[in-house]
XYZ file of C-alpha atoms in Angstrom:
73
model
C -10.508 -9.846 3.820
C -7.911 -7.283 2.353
C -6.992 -4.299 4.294
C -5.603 -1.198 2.907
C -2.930 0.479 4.981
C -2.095 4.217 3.907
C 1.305 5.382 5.373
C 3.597 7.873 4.719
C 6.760 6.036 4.471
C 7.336 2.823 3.617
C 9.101 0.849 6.029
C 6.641 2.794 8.658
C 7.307 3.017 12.412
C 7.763 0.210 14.402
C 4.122 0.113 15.754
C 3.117 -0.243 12.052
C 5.082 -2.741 11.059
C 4.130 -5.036 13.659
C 0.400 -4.557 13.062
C 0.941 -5.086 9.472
C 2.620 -8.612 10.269
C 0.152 -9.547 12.640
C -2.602 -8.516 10.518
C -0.775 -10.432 7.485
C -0.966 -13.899 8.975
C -5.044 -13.780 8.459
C -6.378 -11.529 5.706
C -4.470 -9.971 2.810
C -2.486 -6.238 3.173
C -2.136 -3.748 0.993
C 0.548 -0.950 1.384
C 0.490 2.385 -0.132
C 2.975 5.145 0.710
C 6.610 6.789 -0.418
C 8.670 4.077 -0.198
C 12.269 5.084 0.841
C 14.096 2.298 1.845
C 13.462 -1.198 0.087
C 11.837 -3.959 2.410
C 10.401 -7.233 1.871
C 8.461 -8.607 3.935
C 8.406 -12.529 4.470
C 4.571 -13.128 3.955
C 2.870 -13.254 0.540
C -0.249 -11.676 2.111
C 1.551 -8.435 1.811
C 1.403 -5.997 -1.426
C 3.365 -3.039 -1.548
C 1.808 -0.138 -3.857
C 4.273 2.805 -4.064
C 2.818 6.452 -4.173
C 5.231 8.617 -6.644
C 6.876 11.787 -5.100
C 5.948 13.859 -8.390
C 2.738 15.874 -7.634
C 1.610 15.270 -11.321
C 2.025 11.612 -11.548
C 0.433 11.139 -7.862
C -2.815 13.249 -9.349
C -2.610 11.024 -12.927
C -2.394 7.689 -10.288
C -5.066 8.713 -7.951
C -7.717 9.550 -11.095
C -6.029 5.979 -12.258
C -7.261 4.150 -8.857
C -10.355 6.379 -9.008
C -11.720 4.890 -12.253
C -10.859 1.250 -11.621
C -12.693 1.464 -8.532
C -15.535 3.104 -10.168
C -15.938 0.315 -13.316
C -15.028 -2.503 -10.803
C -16.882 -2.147 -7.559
């Protein structure tokens, strides 16, 4: 199962981090948020997708998201 996690920052606080690890081990994460510090994390189940800081791109990337979801789902 894949589980979107929306967060403001990326590395989150420390209550979020270990959810996302423990949630990683069994179905597949995805991360959105401002990254500000660069992380990896040690298990492939976990996709970062960055959110841009620039009002316009974040409105041209949400309408982006918007339509793939709409043709594939």
């Amino acid at each position: 199962m894949k589980i979107a996690i929306y967060s403001g920052a990326i590395p989150s606080t420390t209550f979020i981090e270990n959810l996302i690890e423990g949630l990683a081990t069994t179905h597949q994460i995805q991360l959105f948020g401002i990254v500000k510090k660069h992380c990896r994390y040690g298990n492939p189940n976990i996709r970062i997708f960055p959110v841009p800081q620039n009002k316009v791109l974040l409105v041209l990337g949400s309408l982006m998201w918007f339509l793939k979801l709409a043709f594939f789902a």
